Coordinates of C-alpha atoms in Angstrom, one line a residue:
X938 CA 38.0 148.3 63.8
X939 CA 37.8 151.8 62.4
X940 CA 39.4 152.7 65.8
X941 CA 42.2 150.6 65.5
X942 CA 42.4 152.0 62.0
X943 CA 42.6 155.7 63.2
X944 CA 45.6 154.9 65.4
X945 CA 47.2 153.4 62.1
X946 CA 46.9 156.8 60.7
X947 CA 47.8 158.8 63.9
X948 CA 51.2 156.8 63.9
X949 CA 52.0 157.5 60.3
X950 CA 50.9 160.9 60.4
X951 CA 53.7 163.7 59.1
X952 CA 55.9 160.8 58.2
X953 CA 55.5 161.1 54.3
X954 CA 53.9 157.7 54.1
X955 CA 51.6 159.2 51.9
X956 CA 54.0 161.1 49.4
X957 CA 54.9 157.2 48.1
X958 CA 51.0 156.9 46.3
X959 CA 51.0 160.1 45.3
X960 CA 54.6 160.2 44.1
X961 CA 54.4 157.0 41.9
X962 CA 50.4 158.5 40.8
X963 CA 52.4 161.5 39.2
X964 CA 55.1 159.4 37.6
X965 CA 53.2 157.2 35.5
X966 CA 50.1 159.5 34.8
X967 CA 53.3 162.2 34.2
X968 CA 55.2 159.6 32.0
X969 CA 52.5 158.1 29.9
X970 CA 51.1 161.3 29.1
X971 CA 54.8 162.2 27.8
X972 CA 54.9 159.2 26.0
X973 CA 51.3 159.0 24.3
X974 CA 51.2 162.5 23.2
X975 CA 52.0 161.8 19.9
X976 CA 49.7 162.4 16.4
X977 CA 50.1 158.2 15.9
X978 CA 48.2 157.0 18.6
X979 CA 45.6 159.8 18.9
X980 CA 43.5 157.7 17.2
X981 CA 43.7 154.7 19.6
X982 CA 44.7 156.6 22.7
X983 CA 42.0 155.1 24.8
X984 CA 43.7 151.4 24.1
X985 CA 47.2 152.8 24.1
X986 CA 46.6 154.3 27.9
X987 CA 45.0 150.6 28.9
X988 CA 48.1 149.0 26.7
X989 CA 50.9 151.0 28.6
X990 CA 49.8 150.9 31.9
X991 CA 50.9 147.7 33.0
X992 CA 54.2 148.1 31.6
X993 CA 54.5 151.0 33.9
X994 CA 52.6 149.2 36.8
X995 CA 55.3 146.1 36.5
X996 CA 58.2 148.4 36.9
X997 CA 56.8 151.0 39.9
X998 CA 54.1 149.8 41.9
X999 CA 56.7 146.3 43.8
X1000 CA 59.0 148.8 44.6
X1001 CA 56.8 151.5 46.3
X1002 CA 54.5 149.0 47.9
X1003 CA 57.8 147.6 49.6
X1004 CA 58.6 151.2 50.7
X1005 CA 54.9 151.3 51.7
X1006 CA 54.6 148.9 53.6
X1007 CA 58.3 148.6 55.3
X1008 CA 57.6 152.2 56.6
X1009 CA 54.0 150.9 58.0
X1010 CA 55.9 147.6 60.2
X1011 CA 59.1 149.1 60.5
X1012 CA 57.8 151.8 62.6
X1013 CA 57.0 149.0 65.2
X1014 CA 60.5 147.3 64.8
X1015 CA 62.5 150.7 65.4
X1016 CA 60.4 151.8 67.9
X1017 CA 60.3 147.7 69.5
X1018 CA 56.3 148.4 70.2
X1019 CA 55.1 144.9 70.1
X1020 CA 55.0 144.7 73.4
X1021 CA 53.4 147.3 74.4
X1022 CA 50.7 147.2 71.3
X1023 CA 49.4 143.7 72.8
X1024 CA 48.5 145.4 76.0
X1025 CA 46.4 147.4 74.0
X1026 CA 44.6 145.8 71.3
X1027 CA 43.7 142.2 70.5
X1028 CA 46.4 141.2 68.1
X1029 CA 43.8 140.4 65.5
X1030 CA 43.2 144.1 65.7
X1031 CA 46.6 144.8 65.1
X1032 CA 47.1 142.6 61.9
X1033 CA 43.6 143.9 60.1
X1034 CA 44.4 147.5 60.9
X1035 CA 47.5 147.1 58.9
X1036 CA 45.6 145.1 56.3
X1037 CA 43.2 147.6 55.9
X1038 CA 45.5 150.8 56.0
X1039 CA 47.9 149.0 53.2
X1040 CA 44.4 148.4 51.1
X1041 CA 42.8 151.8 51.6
X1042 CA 46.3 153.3 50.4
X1043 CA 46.2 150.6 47.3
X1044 CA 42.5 151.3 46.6
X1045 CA 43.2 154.9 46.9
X1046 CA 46.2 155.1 44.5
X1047 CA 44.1 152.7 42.1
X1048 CA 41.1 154.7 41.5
X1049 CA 43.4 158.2 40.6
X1050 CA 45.2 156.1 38.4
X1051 CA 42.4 155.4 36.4
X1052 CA 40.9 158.9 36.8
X1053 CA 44.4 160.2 36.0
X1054 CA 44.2 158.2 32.9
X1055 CA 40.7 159.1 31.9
X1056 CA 41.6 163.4 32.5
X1057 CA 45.1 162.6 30.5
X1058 CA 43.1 161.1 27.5
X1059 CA 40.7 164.2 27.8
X1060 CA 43.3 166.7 27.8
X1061 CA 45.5 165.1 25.3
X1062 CA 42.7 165.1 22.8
X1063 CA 42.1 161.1 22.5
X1064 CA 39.9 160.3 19.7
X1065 CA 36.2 158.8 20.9
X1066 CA 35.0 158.1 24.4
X1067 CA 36.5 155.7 26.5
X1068 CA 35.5 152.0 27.4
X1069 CA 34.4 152.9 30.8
X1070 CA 33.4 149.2 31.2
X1071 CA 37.8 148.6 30.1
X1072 CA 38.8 151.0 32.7
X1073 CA 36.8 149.7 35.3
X1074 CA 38.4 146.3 34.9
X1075 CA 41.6 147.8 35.3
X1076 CA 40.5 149.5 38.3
X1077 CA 39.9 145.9 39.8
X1078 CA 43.0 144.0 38.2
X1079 CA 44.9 147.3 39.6
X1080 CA 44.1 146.8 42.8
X1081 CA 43.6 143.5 43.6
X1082 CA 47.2 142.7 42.2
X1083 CA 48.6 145.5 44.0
X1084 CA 47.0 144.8 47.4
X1085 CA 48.2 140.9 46.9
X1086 CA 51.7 142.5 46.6
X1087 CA 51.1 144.6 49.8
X1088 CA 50.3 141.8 51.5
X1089 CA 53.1 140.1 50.4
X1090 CA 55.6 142.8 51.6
X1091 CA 53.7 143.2 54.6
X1092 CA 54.8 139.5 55.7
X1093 CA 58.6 140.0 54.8
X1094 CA 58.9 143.5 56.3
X1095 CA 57.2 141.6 59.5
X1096 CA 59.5 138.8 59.6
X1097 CA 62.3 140.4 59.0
X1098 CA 63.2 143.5 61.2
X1099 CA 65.7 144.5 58.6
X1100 CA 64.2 146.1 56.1
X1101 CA 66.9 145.9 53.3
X1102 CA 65.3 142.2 53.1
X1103 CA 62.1 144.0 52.1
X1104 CA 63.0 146.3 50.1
X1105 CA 65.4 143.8 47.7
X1106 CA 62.7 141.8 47.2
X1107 CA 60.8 144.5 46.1
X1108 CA 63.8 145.5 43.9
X1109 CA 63.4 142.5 42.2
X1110 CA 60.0 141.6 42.1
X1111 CA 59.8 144.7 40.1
X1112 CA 62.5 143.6 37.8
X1113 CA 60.9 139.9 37.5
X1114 CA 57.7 141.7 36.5
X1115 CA 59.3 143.4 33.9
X1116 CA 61.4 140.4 32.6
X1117 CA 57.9 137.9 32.5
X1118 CA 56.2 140.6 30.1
X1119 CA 58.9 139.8 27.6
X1120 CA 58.2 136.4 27.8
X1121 CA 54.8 136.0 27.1
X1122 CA 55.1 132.2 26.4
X1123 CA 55.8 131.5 30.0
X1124 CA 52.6 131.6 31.2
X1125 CA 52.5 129.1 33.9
X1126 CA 55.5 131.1 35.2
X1127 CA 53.6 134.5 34.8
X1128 CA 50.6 133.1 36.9
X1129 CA 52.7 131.7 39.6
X1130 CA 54.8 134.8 40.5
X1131 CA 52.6 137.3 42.0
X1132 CA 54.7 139.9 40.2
X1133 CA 53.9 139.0 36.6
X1134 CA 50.5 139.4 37.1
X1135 CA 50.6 142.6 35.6
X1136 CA 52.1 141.1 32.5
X1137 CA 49.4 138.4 32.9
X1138 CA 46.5 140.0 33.0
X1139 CA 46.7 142.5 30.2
X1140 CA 43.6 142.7 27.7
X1141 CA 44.7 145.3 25.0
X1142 CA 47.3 144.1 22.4
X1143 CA 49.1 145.9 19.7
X1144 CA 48.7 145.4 16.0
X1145 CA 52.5 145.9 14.1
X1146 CA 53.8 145.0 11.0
X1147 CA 57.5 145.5 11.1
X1148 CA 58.2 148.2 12.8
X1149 CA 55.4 150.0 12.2
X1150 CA 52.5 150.0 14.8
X1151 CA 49.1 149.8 12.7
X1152 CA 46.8 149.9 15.7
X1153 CA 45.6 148.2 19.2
X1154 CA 43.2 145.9 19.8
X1155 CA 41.2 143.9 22.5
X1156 CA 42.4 140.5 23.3
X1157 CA 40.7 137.9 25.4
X1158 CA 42.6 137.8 28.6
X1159 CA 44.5 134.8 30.6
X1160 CA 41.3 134.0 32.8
X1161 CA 43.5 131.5 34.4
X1162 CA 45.2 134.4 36.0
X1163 CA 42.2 135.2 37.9
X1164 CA 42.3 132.0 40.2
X1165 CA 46.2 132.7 40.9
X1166 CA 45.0 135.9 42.0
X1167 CA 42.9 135.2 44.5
X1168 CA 45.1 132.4 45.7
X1169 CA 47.4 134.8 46.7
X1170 CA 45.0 136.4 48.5
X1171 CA 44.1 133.6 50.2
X1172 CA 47.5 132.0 51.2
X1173 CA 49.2 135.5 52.2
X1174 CA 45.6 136.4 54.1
X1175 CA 45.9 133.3 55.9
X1176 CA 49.9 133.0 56.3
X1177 CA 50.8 136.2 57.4
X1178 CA 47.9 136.2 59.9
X1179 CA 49.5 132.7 61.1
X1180 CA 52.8 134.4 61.5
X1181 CA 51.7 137.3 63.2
X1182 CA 49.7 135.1 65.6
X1183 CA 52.5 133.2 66.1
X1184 CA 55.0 135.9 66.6
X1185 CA 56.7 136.4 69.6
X1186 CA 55.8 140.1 71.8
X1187 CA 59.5 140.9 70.4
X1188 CA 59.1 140.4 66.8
X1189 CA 61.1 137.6 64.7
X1190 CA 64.1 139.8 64.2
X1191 CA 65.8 137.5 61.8
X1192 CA 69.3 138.0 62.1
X1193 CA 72.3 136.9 60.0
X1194 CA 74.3 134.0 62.0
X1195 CA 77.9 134.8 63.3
X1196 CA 80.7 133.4 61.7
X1197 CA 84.4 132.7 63.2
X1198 CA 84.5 134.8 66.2
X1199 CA 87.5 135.8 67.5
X1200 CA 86.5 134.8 71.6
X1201 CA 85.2 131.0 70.2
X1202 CA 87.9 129.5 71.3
X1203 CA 88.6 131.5 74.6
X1204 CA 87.4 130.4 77.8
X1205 CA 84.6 132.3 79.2
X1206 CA 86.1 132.8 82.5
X1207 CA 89.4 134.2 80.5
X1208 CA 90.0 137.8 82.2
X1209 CA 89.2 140.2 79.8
X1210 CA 92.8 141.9 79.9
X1211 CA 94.4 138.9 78.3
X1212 CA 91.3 138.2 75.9
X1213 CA 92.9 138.7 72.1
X1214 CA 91.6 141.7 70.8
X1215 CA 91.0 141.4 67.3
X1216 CA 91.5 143.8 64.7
X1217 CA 89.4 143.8 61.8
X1218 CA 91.2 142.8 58.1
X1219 CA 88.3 144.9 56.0
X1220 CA 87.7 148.5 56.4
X1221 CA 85.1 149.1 58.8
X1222 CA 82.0 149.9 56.6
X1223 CA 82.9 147.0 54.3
X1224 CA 82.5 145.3 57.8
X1225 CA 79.1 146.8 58.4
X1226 CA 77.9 145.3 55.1
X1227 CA 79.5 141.9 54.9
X1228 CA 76.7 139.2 55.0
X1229 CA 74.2 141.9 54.7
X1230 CA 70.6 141.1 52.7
X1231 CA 71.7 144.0 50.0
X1232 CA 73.6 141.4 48.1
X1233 CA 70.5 140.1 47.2
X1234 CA 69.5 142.7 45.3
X1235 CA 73.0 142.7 43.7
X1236 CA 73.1 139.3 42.4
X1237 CA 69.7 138.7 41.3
X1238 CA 68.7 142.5 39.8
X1239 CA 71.8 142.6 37.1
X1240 CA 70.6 138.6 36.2
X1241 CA 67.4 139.7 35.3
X1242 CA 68.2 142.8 33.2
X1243 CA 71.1 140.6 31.4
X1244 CA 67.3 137.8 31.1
X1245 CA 65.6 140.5 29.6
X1246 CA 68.2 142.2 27.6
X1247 CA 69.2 138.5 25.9
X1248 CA 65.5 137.9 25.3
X1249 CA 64.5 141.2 23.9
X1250 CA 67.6 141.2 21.7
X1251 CA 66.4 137.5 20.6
X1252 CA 63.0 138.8 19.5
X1253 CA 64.2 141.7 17.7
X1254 CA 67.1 140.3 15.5
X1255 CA 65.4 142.1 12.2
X1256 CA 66.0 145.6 14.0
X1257 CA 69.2 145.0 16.0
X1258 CA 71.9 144.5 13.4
X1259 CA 74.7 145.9 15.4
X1260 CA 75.5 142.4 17.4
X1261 CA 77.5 143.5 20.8
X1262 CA 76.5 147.1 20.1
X1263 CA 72.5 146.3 20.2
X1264 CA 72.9 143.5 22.9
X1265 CA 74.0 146.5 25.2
X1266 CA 71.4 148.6 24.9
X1267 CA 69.0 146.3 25.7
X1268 CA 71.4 145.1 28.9
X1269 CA 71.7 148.3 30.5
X1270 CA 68.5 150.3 29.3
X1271 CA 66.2 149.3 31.8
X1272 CA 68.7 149.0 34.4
X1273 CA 70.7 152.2 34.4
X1274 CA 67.2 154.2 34.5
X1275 CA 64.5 151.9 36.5
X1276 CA 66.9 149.7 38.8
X1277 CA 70.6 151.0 39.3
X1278 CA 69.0 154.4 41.6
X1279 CA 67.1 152.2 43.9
X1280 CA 69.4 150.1 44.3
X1281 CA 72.5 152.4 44.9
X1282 CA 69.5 154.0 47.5
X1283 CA 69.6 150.4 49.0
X1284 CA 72.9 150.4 49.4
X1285 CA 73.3 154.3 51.0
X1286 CA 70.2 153.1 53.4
X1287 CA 72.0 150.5 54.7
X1288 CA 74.8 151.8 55.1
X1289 CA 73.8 155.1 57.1
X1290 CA 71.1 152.6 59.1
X1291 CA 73.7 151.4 61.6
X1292 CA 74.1 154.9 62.6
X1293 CA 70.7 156.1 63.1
X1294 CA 70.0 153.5 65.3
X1295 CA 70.7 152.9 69.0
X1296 CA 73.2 155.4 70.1
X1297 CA 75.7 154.7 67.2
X1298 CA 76.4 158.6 66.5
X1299 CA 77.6 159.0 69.9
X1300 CA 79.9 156.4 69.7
X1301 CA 80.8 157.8 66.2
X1302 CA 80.9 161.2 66.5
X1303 CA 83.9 160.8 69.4
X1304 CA 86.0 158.2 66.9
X1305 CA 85.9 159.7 63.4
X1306 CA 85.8 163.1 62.0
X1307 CA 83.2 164.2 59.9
X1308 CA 84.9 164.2 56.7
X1309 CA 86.4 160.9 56.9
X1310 CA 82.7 159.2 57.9
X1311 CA 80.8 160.7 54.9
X1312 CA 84.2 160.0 52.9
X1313 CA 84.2 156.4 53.7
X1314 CA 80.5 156.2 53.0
X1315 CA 80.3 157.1 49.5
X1316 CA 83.5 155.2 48.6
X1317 CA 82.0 152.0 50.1
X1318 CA 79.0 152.7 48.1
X1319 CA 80.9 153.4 45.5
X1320 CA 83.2 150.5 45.6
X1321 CA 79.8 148.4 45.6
X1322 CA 78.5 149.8 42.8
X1323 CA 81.5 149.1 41.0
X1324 CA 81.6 145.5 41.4
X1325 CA 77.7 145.6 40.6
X1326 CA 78.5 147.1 37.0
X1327 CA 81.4 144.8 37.0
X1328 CA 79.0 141.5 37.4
X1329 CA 77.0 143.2 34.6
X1330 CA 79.2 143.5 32.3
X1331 CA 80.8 139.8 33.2
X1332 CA 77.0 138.8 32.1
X1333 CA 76.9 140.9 29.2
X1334 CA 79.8 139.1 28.4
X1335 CA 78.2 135.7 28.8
X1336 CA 74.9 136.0 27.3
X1337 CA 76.7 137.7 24.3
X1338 CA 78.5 134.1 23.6
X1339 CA 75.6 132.6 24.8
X1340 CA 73.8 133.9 21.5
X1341 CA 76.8 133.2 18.9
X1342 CA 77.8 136.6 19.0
X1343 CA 81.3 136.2 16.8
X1344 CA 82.4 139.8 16.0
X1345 CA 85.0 140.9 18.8
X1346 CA 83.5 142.5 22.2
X1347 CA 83.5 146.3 22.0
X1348 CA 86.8 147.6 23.2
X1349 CA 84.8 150.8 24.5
X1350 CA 83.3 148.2 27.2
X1351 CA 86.2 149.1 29.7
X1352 CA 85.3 153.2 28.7
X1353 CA 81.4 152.3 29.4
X1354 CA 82.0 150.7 32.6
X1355 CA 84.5 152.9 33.7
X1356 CA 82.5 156.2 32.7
X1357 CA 79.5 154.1 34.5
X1358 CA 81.1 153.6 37.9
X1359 CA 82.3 157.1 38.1
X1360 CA 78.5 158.8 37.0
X1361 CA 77.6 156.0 39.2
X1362 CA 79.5 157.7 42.6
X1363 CA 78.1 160.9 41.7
X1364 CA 74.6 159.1 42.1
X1365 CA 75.8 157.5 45.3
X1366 CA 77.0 161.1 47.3
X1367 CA 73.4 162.2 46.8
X1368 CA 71.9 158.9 48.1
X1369 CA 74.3 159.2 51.1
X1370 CA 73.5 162.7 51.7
X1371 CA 69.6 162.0 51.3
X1372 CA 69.9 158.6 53.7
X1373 CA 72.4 160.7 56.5
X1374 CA 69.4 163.3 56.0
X1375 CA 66.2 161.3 56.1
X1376 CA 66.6 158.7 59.1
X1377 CA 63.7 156.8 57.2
X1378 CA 65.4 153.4 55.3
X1379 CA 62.7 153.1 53.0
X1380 CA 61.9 156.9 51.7
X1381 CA 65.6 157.5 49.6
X1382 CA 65.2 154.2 48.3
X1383 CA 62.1 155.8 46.9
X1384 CA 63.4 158.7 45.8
X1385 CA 66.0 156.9 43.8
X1386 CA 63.7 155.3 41.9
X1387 CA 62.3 159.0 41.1
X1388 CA 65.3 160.1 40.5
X1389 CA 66.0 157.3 37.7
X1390 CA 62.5 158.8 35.6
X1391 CA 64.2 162.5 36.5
X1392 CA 67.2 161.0 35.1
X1393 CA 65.3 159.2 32.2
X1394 CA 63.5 163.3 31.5
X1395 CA 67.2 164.6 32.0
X1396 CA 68.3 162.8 28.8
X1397 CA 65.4 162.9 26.9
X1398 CA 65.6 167.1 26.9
X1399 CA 69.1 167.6 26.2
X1400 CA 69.6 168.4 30.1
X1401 CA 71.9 164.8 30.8
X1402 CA 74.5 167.2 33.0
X1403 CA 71.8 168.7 35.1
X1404 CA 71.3 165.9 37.0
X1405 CA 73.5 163.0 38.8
X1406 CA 71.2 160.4 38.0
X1407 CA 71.5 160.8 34.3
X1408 CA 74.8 160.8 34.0
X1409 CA 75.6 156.8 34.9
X1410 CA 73.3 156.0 31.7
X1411 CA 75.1 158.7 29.8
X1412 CA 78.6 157.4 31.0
X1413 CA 77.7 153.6 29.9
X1414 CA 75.8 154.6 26.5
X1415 CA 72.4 153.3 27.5
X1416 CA 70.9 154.7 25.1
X1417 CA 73.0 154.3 22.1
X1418 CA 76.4 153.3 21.7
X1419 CA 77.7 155.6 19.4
X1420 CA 76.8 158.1 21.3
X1421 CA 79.5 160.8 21.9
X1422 CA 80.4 162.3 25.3
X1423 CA 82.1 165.0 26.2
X1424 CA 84.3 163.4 28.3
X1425 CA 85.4 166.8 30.0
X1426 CA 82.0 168.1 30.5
X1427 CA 81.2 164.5 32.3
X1428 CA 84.0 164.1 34.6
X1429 CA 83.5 167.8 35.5
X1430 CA 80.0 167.1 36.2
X1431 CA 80.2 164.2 38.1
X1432 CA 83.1 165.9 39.9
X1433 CA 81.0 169.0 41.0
X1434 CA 77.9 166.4 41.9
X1435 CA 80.6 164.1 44.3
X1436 CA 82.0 167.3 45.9
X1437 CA 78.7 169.1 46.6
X1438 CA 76.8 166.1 48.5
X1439 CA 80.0 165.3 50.4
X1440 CA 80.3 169.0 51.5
X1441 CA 76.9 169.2 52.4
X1442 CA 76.7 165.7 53.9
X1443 CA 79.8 167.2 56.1
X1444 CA 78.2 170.4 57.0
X1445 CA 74.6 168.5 57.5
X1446 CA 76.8 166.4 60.6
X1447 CA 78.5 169.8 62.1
X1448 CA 75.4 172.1 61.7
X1449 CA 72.9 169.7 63.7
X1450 CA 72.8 167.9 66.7
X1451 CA 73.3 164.2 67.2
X1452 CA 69.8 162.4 67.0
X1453 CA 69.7 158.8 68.9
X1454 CA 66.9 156.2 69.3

C-alpha cells in the first residue's frame, strides 16, 4: 500500500495539488487573525479562535476539497488511464491509494490549522493558556468532517468525468454549510447534510446582549452529530468502493443526452452531400455551454444566499431598520465576496475546457482569430454572469415581499445590478485569462475563491480599485447601501482590468505554441 501510495504522489507531483491546503491554511489562519486582533476579545481569544473557526471551515474547506480531489481523479479522466492502471495494480489498490492520499492531505491541513491557531493566539497576545484538550477535539471534528467531504467529492469527480459537476457541488455545499449555521433550529437538517456538520458540531457559544458581545462560553455539543458522522463514513467508504468496483476500464463518463439533432430524421444511408447542414441559431460558445452542469451552480448558489440573507435579516430586525436597504446587504454580502469569484471561475473553466482538450486548438486556431476567441469568451462569461445577478436580484425581489416589506423597492437596484455586472466582467477577463493560462479546470476555480478574500482585504483597506475582484461588491453596495462611488473612477477601473486580461489573454495565444492532449 505505501507503494501504491508513492505513485499517487509521483503523478501529482509539480502539479500544485498541494498549493490548495496550503492556500486555504493561510486564508483562514490569515483572516481570523485579522479579525480577532482586537482589545475586545483578547480576553476570550482562546474561545473566540474555537468560535470562528467553523464559520470559516463552512465557507472554504467544500470548495477546496472539490478542487482537491477533482484534480486527484481528473488526472485519470484527461489522461483516460483506467485502463491501463488495472494492468497494474489491483483495483482495490487503486481506490485506497486515493483514499489515503485525499486523508493524508485532510489530516495534514487539519493539524496546521490548529497549530496555526494555537501560534496566532500566542502572537496576538491571547489572555491565559489554551484548552489543549478543546483544540484537540477540533483537530478530530476538523478532520473527520473534512475527510467525509473528500470522500464525498471523490465519488462525484469519479462518476462524473466532467468536473464542473464536482466542483458545483462543492460550490454549493459550501454555501448550504453556511446557510444551516444560520439556522440553528434545523437540526435534523444540519445532521443529515454532510456539509452542515461544521455548523453542527460547534462547542463554543457567544454570550451577547444586544449588540454587544459580553463573552464566549462552552456549550454541550449536538452528540447526535457524531453518529451522522460516522455514517458518512461508512456509506461513502462502502459506496464509492462499490462504484469504483463496478466501474467500467473506461470510466462512467456521464454525459448530457442529445436533444433534436438535425440528421434524426435523415436516413443513414443519405449521401453526405445532400445531408442538411445545420447552422447553429446561438452563438457558438453559448452552444458550448447549453445543458452544461454549471447551471447548477447558478440556480442553486443565488437561492441559498437570497435563504440566508431572508433569514439573517429575520433574526436581526432590532438592528436592520432600513427594510429593502438592510435586506440587500445581507443578500449580496456573502455572495459577492465568498461565492460570485468561484463561480465566475466555474464558468471561465468551462468554458476554456473544450479547447484544452483533444485537439480543439488546432481546429480553432485555423477558424477564428485570436481576438475574436478571447472576445467571445469573456462576453459569454459575462453575459452569464449577468443573468446570474439578474436571478438575484429577481429573488431579492421575492423574498423582500415575502417578509411584508411595504416601502417601495430601491430605485438604485437597476444602478447596483448594472454597476455589478460590469465589475462583474472585469472579474471574468482575469478568470479567462487564468483558465486560457492554467490548462487545470479546478486550480482558477481556486484562485477565485482567493481572489474573493483578496477582494474582501481590497475593501477593507481603502484599496477597492486595486483589484478586479473588489470592484463587483463595490459596484452592487455590498457592504452598505449608501455607499458612494465614484462612478468615473469605477468604470475606468473596470475598463483598464477588461482591457488588460483581454490583451494579455490575446498575446498569451500568439506568444506560445498550441498545446493538445
Amino acid at each position: 500500500m505505501i507503494y501504491d501510495l508513492s505513485l499517487e504522489l509521483q503523478k501529482t507531483k509539480r502539479r500544485g495539488i498541494w498549493l490548495i491546503p496550503v492556500t486555504l491554511l493561510l486564508i483562514i489562519t490569515a483572516w481570523a487573525g485579522y479579525s480577532m486582533n482586537d482589545e475586545r476579545f483578547l480576553e476570550y481569544g482562546w474561545l473566540v479562535a474555537l468560535f470562528n473557526a467553523p464559520l470559516l471551515n463552512a465557507i472554504l474547506i467544500p470548495t477546496a476539497i472539490a478542487v482537491l480531489a477533482s484534480r486527484v481523479i481528473d488526472l485519470e479522466h484527461r489522461g483516460n488511464t483506467w485502463k491501463m492502471l488495472e494492468t497494474l495494480q489491483s483495483r482495490f489498490d487503486i481506490y485506497i491509494a486515493k483514499v489515503l492520499y485525499g486523508f493524508f492531505a485532510v489530516l495534514i491541513f487539519s493539524f496546521f490549522e490548529m497549530a496555526g491557531f494555537l501560534v496566532m493566539g500566542y502572537v496576538i497576545g491571547f489572555k491565559g493558556d489554551p484548552d489543549l484538550w478543546a483544540y484537540g477535539l477540533f483537530f478530530v471534528q476538523t478532520l473527520a468532517i473534512s475527510f467525509n467531504l473528500y470522500l464525498l467529492q471523490m465519488i462525484i469527480s469519479l462518476i462524473f468525468s466532467n468536473q464542473a459537476v464536482a466542483l458545483c457541488t462543492g460550490l454549493c455545499g459550501s454555501m448550504a454549510g453556511l446557510f444551516l449555521m444560520y439556522v440553528p433550529q434545523w437540526r435534523t437538517l444540519r445532521n443529515l447534510v454532510p456539509w452542515g456538520h461544521f455548523g453542527a458540531s460547534m462547542f463554543v457559544a457567544m454570550d451577547a446582549a444586544g449588540n454587544r458581545v459580553d463573552g464566549f462560553h462552552y456549550m454541550n455539543p449536538d452528540n447526535g452529530v457524531l453518529f451522522f458522522i460516522a455514517g458518512w463514513f461508512f456509506l461513502l467508504m462502502t459506496g464509492g468502493w462499490f462504484l469504483f468496483q463496478n466501474m467500467d476500464t473506461d470510466g462512467y463518463h456521464f454525459r448530457l443526452k442529445r436533444h433534436g439533432s438535425a440528421d434524426a430524421a435523415v436516413p443513414a444511408n443519405t449521401p453526405l452531400s445532400r445531408k442538411r447542414i445545420r447552422i447553429p441559431r446561438m452563438p457558438v460558445e453559448l452552444i458550448k455551454i447549453r445543458r452544461a452542469p454549471v447551471w447548477i451552480a447558478f440556480l442553486i448558489l443565488p437561492l441559498i444566499s437570497a435563504l440566508i440573507g431572508t433569514a439573517n435579516y429575520q433574526n436581526n430586525l432590532a438592528y436592520l431598520k432600513s427594510t429593502w436597504y438592510s435586506l440587500w446587504t445581507q443578500h449580496s454580502l456573502f455572495f459577492c465576496y465568498f461565492f460570485m469569484p468561484p463561480l465566475i471561475g466555474v464558468y471561465a473553466s468551462y468554458l476554456w475546457r473544450l479547447e484544452h482538450s483533444g485537439s480543439n486548438w488546432n481546429m480553432v486556431l485555423v477558424s477564428l482569430p485570436a481576438w475574436r476567441l478571447v472576445f467571445s469568451k469573456i462576453a459569454v462569461c459575462s453575459a452569464v454572469t449577468l443573468i446570474t445577478l439578474v436571478w438575484l436580484c429577481f429573488l431579492y425581489i421575492l423574498c423582500g415581499l415575502h417578509v411584508g416589506l411595504t416601502a417601495p423597492i430601491p430605485g438604485e437596484l437597476a444602478e447596483w445590478i448594472a454597476c455589478g455586472v460590469l465589475g462583474g466582467t472585469a472579474v471574468c477577463a482575469a478568470q479567462c485569462f487564468l483558465s486560457l493560462v492554467i490548462r487545470s479546470f479546478a486550480i482558477p476555480i481556486g484562485i477565485g475563491l482567493l481572489g474573493g478574500f483578496i477582494g474582501l482585504a481590497a475593501v477593507a483597506s481603502d484599496h477597492c480599485y486595486l483589484v478586479p475582484y473588489s470592484l463587483m461588491s463595490m459596484g452592487m453596495r455590498a457592504n452598505n447601501p449608501d455607499l458612494s462611488v465614484d462612478l468615473a473612477a469605477f468604470v475606468g477601473c473596470s475598463v483598464f482590468f477588461v482591457v488588460l486580461f483581454f490583451m494579455l489573454s490575446v498575446w498569451h495565444i500568439k506568444s506560445h505554441d498550441v498545446k493538445t492532449q
